Amino acid sequence: MKSRFLRGMSHGIPICLGYLSVSFGFGILAVNKAGLSVFQASVISATNLTSAGQKAGLDVIAAGGAIIEMILLQLTINIRYSLMALSLSQKLDRYFTTPHRLLASYGITDEIFAVCSAQKEPLTPAYMYGMIFISAAGWITGTALGAAAGELLPASVSMAMEIVLYGMFIAIVIPPAKKQHGVLFAAVIAAALSVMFRYALPVISEGFAIIISAIAASMLAALIFPVKDGEEGAAQ
Amino acid sequence: MSLAVYIAVMAGVTYLIRMIPFTFFRKKIKSRFFRSFLYYIPYAVLSAMTIPAIFYTTHNMWTAAAGTAVALLLAFFEMPLIVVALAASGAAFLLSLFM
């Protein structure tokens, strides 16, 4: 039990380091864009444990958006976790009883999913808890440091850090877009629609603009470039 | 709207999305269209969220554009996420020193 937990932790160290720097950027954005405190920013990171969803949530909070907007936005952005959860649920150890599933599902992120699916043996609760523990610790610590630094750092540095999360998003999209026409198509159409909403239809809020752009682009991509069996798993 | 409500809604929706399939769903999705749609959604969301918003970060369109260009270039050469993210910020910062 204990050794499985430690094994999960050691496999989670690279995730933890990555999360530290990326959540630092989130902390700064939370302070600069939404005017949150260090504690409020940390609570968001502790309860959500996701980068894109939290960033989008900040947009809604900063704009004083509607709750339905928040719900739809989180659904749209985070629906991918359902697929990952579905995939992981197929390779769980028999120790994974319902209470363990209820707990461990908190920690299904892109990176934890990637490392867990790469394991050959069935996943145990202790292993997943170890990985989730160290990853979440990095995520929350980075957020708190970033939010605190956002108040302390020179403006030039904290403004430059606002771009960090977006840089990570670019790094996630470009490599598969190079190899798969469907991903490139979906990303370009989504960006074009998002630009159109921003300048031609500014009456649509930022959150809804993202939802509509992403759903329309993904539906078009799914029609024109349907994925083959097993392709989803290979690219994640 | 109170901040606590926003945070509770965010956290609740995000948790349910992960928990429901992980705990209850055991079958595979059959519809090819739906699987394709779900496959493309994260990339489309990230793209729509990044463009044009990235040009409004750093409070200066030129430094933001420099950061974006560096991120695109490094991402094209498939550098690790952290390298791309920090280099974008570094480029924006360096340019801001000259402006």
Coordinates of C-alpha atoms in Angstrom, one line a residue:
Chain A
M1 CA 0.0 0.0 0.0
K2 CA 2.7 2.5 1.1
S3 CA 5.1 1.5 -1.6
R4 CA 2.4 1.9 -4.3
F5 CA 1.7 5.4 -2.9
L6 CA 5.4 6.3 -3.1
R7 CA 5.7 4.8 -6.6
G8 CA 2.8 7.0 -7.7
M9 CA 4.5 10.0 -6.1
S10 CA 7.8 9.4 -7.9
H11 CA 6.0 9.0 -11.2
G12 CA 4.3 12.3 -10.4
I13 CA 7.4 14.4 -9.8
P14 CA 7.7 15.7 -13.4
I15 CA 4.0 16.5 -13.4
C16 CA 4.5 18.4 -10.1
L17 CA 7.4 20.5 -11.5
G18 CA 5.5 21.3 -14.7
Y19 CA 2.4 22.3 -12.7
L20 CA 4.5 24.6 -10.4
S21 CA 5.5 26.9 -13.2
V22 CA 2.2 26.8 -15.1
S23 CA 0.1 27.4 -12.1
F24 CA 2.4 30.3 -11.2
G25 CA 1.1 32.0 -14.3
F26 CA -2.5 31.2 -13.3
G27 CA -1.9 32.8 -9.9
I28 CA -0.7 36.0 -11.5
L29 CA -3.6 36.1 -13.9
A30 CA -6.1 35.5 -11.0
V31 CA -4.7 38.5 -9.2
N32 CA -4.1 40.8 -12.2
K33 CA -7.2 40.0 -14.3
A34 CA -9.9 38.9 -11.8
G35 CA -8.6 40.8 -8.7
L36 CA -8.6 37.7 -6.5
S37 CA -6.6 37.2 -3.3
V38 CA -3.8 34.6 -2.8
F39 CA -6.2 32.5 -0.8
Q40 CA -9.1 32.7 -3.3
A41 CA -6.8 31.8 -6.2
S42 CA -5.4 28.8 -4.2
V43 CA -8.9 27.6 -3.4
I44 CA -9.8 27.6 -7.1
S45 CA -6.7 25.5 -7.9
A46 CA -7.3 23.1 -5.0
T47 CA -10.9 22.5 -6.0
N48 CA -10.6 22.4 -9.8
L49 CA -7.1 21.0 -10.6
T50 CA -7.3 22.0 -14.3
S51 CA -5.6 24.7 -16.3
A52 CA -7.8 25.6 -19.2
G53 CA -11.0 25.4 -17.1
Q54 CA -9.7 27.6 -14.3
K55 CA -8.4 30.2 -16.8
A56 CA -11.8 30.3 -18.5
G57 CA -13.5 30.5 -15.1
L58 CA -11.4 33.5 -14.3
D59 CA -12.7 35.2 -17.5
V60 CA -16.3 34.6 -16.3
I61 CA -15.5 35.8 -12.8
A62 CA -13.7 38.9 -14.1
A63 CA -16.6 39.8 -16.4
G64 CA -19.3 39.0 -13.8
G65 CA -20.8 36.5 -16.1
A66 CA -23.9 34.3 -15.6
I67 CA -23.8 31.0 -13.8
I68 CA -25.1 29.2 -16.8
E69 CA -22.2 30.6 -18.7
M70 CA -19.8 29.2 -16.1
I71 CA -21.5 25.8 -16.2
L72 CA -21.5 25.5 -20.0
L73 CA -17.9 26.7 -20.3
Q74 CA -16.6 24.2 -17.7
L75 CA -18.6 21.5 -19.5
T76 CA -17.2 22.3 -22.9
I77 CA -13.6 22.7 -21.8
N78 CA -13.5 19.8 -19.4
I79 CA -15.6 17.3 -21.2
R80 CA -12.4 15.7 -22.4
Y81 CA -11.9 14.4 -18.8
S82 CA -15.0 12.3 -19.3
L83 CA -13.2 10.4 -22.1
M84 CA -10.1 10.1 -20.0
A85 CA -12.0 8.9 -17.0
L86 CA -13.9 6.4 -19.2
S87 CA -10.6 5.1 -20.6
L88 CA -9.0 4.8 -17.2
S89 CA -12.0 3.1 -15.7
Q90 CA -11.3 0.2 -18.0
K91 CA -7.9 -0.5 -16.4
L92 CA -8.6 -0.2 -12.7
D93 CA -7.4 -2.8 -10.2
R94 CA -10.1 -4.8 -8.2
Y95 CA -9.1 -2.7 -5.2
F96 CA -10.8 0.3 -6.9
T97 CA -14.1 0.2 -5.1
T98 CA -16.7 2.9 -5.5
P99 CA -15.4 5.1 -2.7
H100 CA -11.9 5.0 -4.2
R101 CA -13.3 5.9 -7.6
L102 CA -15.2 8.8 -6.1
L103 CA -12.0 10.1 -4.5
A104 CA -9.5 9.4 -7.3
S105 CA -11.7 10.9 -10.0
Y106 CA -10.8 14.3 -8.5
G107 CA -7.3 14.0 -9.9
I108 CA -7.9 13.0 -13.5
T109 CA -5.9 15.6 -15.5
D110 CA -4.3 15.5 -18.9
E111 CA -0.9 14.7 -17.5
I112 CA -2.0 12.2 -14.8
F113 CA -4.2 10.5 -17.4
A114 CA -1.2 10.3 -19.7
V115 CA 1.1 8.7 -17.1
C116 CA -1.6 6.4 -15.7
S117 CA -2.5 5.1 -19.2
A118 CA 1.1 4.4 -19.9
Q119 CA 1.3 1.9 -17.0
K120 CA 1.2 -1.8 -17.9
E121 CA -0.3 -3.2 -14.8
P122 CA -3.8 -2.3 -13.5
L123 CA -4.1 0.9 -11.6
T124 CA -4.4 0.8 -7.8
P125 CA -6.0 3.5 -5.6
A126 CA -2.7 4.0 -3.7
Y127 CA -0.7 4.6 -6.9
M128 CA -3.2 7.1 -8.2
Y129 CA -3.4 8.9 -4.8
G130 CA 0.4 9.3 -4.7
M131 CA 0.5 10.8 -8.1
I132 CA -2.5 13.0 -7.5
F133 CA -1.1 14.1 -4.1
I134 CA 2.2 15.4 -5.4
S135 CA 0.7 16.9 -8.6
A136 CA -2.0 18.8 -6.7
A137 CA 0.6 20.0 -4.2
G138 CA 2.6 21.5 -7.1
W139 CA -0.4 23.0 -8.6
I140 CA -1.7 24.7 -5.4
T141 CA 1.8 25.8 -4.3
G142 CA 2.5 27.3 -7.7
T143 CA -0.8 29.2 -7.7
A144 CA -0.2 30.6 -4.2
L145 CA 3.3 31.7 -5.1
G146 CA 2.2 33.2 -8.4
A147 CA -0.7 35.1 -6.8
A148 CA 1.6 36.4 -4.0
A149 CA 4.3 37.3 -6.5
G150 CA 1.7 39.0 -8.7
E151 CA 1.3 41.5 -5.8
L152 CA 5.0 41.8 -5.2
L153 CA 6.8 41.3 -8.5
P154 CA 7.7 44.3 -10.6
A155 CA 4.9 45.1 -13.1
S156 CA 7.0 44.3 -16.1
V157 CA 7.7 40.7 -14.9
S158 CA 4.1 39.9 -13.7
M159 CA 2.7 41.3 -17.0
A160 CA 5.1 39.1 -19.0
M161 CA 4.0 36.1 -16.9
E162 CA 0.4 36.6 -18.0
I163 CA 1.3 34.9 -21.2
V164 CA 2.5 31.7 -19.6
L165 CA -0.7 29.7 -19.7
Y166 CA -1.4 30.7 -23.3
G167 CA 2.1 29.6 -24.2
M168 CA 1.3 26.2 -22.7
F169 CA -2.0 26.0 -24.7
I170 CA 0.0 26.6 -27.9
A171 CA 2.4 23.9 -26.9
I172 CA -0.5 21.5 -26.5
V173 CA -2.2 22.3 -29.8
I174 CA 0.7 22.7 -32.3
P175 CA 2.4 19.3 -32.2
P176 CA -0.8 17.2 -33.0
A177 CA -1.9 20.0 -35.5
K178 CA 1.3 19.4 -37.5
K179 CA 0.5 15.7 -37.9
Q180 CA -3.3 15.6 -38.1
H181 CA -5.3 17.7 -40.6
G182 CA -8.4 17.4 -38.4
V183 CA -6.7 19.0 -35.4
L184 CA -5.2 21.8 -37.5
F185 CA -8.6 22.4 -39.1
A186 CA -10.4 22.5 -35.7
A187 CA -7.8 24.8 -34.2
V188 CA -7.8 27.2 -37.2
I189 CA -11.6 27.4 -37.5
A190 CA -12.0 27.8 -33.7
A191 CA -9.5 30.7 -33.7
A192 CA -11.2 32.3 -36.7
L193 CA -14.6 32.1 -35.1
S194 CA -13.2 33.5 -31.8
V195 CA -11.7 36.4 -33.6
M196 CA -15.0 37.0 -35.5
F197 CA -16.9 37.1 -32.2
R198 CA -14.4 39.4 -30.6
Y199 CA -14.5 42.1 -33.3
A200 CA -17.8 41.6 -35.2
L201 CA -20.1 40.4 -32.4
P202 CA -18.7 41.9 -29.2
V203 CA -22.1 41.6 -27.6
I204 CA -21.5 37.9 -27.2
S205 CA -19.5 37.4 -23.9
E206 CA -16.0 35.9 -24.0
G207 CA -17.2 32.6 -22.4
F208 CA -20.1 32.0 -24.8
A209 CA -17.8 33.0 -27.8
I210 CA -15.4 30.3 -26.8
I211 CA -18.1 27.7 -26.3
I212 CA -19.8 28.4 -29.7
S213 CA -16.5 28.6 -31.6
A214 CA -15.2 25.4 -30.1
I215 CA -18.4 23.4 -30.6
A216 CA -18.9 24.6 -34.2
A217 CA -15.2 24.0 -35.1
S218 CA -15.2 20.5 -33.5
M219 CA -18.5 19.4 -35.2
L220 CA -17.1 20.5 -38.6
A221 CA -13.8 18.7 -38.0
A222 CA -15.7 15.6 -36.8
L223 CA -17.7 15.6 -40.0
I224 CA -14.8 16.2 -42.4
F225 CA -12.1 14.4 -40.5
P226 CA -13.7 11.6 -38.5
V227 CA -11.1 9.9 -36.3
K228 CA -10.2 6.2 -36.8
D229 CA -10.6 3.7 -34.1
G230 CA -7.9 4.0 -31.5
E231 CA -6.6 7.3 -32.8
E232 CA -7.8 9.2 -29.8
G233 CA -5.7 7.1 -27.4
A234 CA -2.6 7.4 -29.5
A235 CA -2.6 11.2 -29.5
Q236 CA -3.1 11.8 -25.8
Chain B
M1 CA -22.7 37.1 -8.0
S2 CA -20.6 36.0 -5.0
L3 CA -17.1 34.6 -5.7
A4 CA -17.9 31.5 -3.6
V5 CA -20.8 30.6 -5.8
Y6 CA -18.6 30.9 -9.0
I7 CA -15.9 28.7 -7.4
A8 CA -18.4 26.1 -6.1
V9 CA -20.0 25.8 -9.6
M10 CA -16.7 25.5 -11.3
A11 CA -15.4 22.9 -8.9
G12 CA -18.7 21.0 -8.9
V13 CA -19.1 20.8 -12.7
T14 CA -15.5 19.8 -13.2
Y15 CA -15.7 17.1 -10.5
L16 CA -18.9 15.6 -11.9
I17 CA -17.4 15.5 -15.4
R18 CA -14.6 13.3 -14.1
M19 CA -16.5 11.4 -11.5
I20 CA -19.6 10.2 -13.4
P21 CA -17.8 8.2 -16.2
F22 CA -15.0 7.1 -13.8
T23 CA -17.4 5.6 -11.3
F24 CA -20.5 4.5 -13.3
F25 CA -19.8 4.2 -17.0
R26 CA -18.3 1.0 -18.2
K27 CA -19.2 0.8 -21.9
K28 CA -17.4 2.4 -24.9
I29 CA -18.9 5.2 -27.0
K30 CA -19.8 3.8 -30.4
S31 CA -20.8 6.8 -32.4
R32 CA -17.8 7.7 -34.6
F33 CA -19.0 11.3 -35.0
F34 CA -19.4 11.8 -31.3
R35 CA -16.0 10.3 -30.6
S36 CA -14.4 12.5 -33.2
F37 CA -16.2 15.5 -31.8
L38 CA -14.9 14.8 -28.3
Y39 CA -11.4 14.2 -29.7
Y40 CA -11.3 17.7 -31.3
I41 CA -13.0 19.6 -28.6
P42 CA -9.9 20.3 -26.4
Y43 CA -7.9 21.6 -29.3
A44 CA -10.7 23.8 -30.5
V45 CA -11.3 25.2 -27.0
L46 CA -7.6 26.0 -26.4
S47 CA -7.4 27.6 -29.8
A48 CA -10.5 29.8 -29.3
M49 CA -9.3 30.7 -25.8
T50 CA -5.8 31.7 -27.0
I51 CA -6.7 33.7 -30.1
P52 CA -7.2 36.6 -30.0
A53 CA -6.9 36.8 -26.1
I54 CA -3.1 36.1 -26.1
F55 CA -2.5 39.5 -27.9
Y56 CA -4.2 41.3 -24.9
T57 CA -1.8 39.8 -22.3
T58 CA 1.3 41.6 -21.1
H59 CA -0.6 44.9 -21.6
N60 CA 1.2 45.6 -24.9
M61 CA 0.3 44.1 -28.3
W62 CA 4.0 44.0 -29.5
T63 CA 5.4 42.1 -26.6
A64 CA 2.5 39.8 -26.6
A65 CA 3.0 39.1 -30.4
A66 CA 6.7 38.4 -29.7
G67 CA 5.8 35.9 -27.0
T68 CA 3.2 34.3 -29.3
A69 CA 5.7 34.0 -32.1
V70 CA 8.3 32.3 -29.8
A71 CA 5.7 30.0 -28.4
L72 CA 4.5 29.0 -32.0
L73 CA 8.1 28.4 -33.1
L74 CA 9.1 26.3 -30.1
A75 CA 5.8 24.4 -30.1
F76 CA 6.4 23.6 -33.8
F77 CA 9.7 21.9 -32.8
E78 CA 7.8 20.1 -30.1
M79 CA 9.7 21.5 -27.1
P80 CA 8.3 20.5 -23.6
L81 CA 5.2 22.5 -22.4
I82 CA 7.2 24.3 -19.7
V83 CA 9.9 25.4 -22.1
V84 CA 7.4 26.8 -24.6
A85 CA 5.4 28.6 -21.8
L86 CA 8.3 30.1 -20.1
A87 CA 10.1 31.1 -23.3
A88 CA 7.0 33.0 -24.5
S89 CA 7.0 34.9 -21.2
G90 CA 10.8 35.5 -21.4
A91 CA 10.5 36.9 -25.0
A92 CA 7.7 39.2 -24.0
F93 CA 9.7 40.4 -21.0
L94 CA 12.9 41.0 -22.9
L95 CA 11.1 43.0 -25.6
S96 CA 9.4 45.1 -23.0
L97 CA 12.8 46.2 -21.7
F98 CA 13.4 48.0 -25.0
M99 CA 10.0 49.6 -25.3

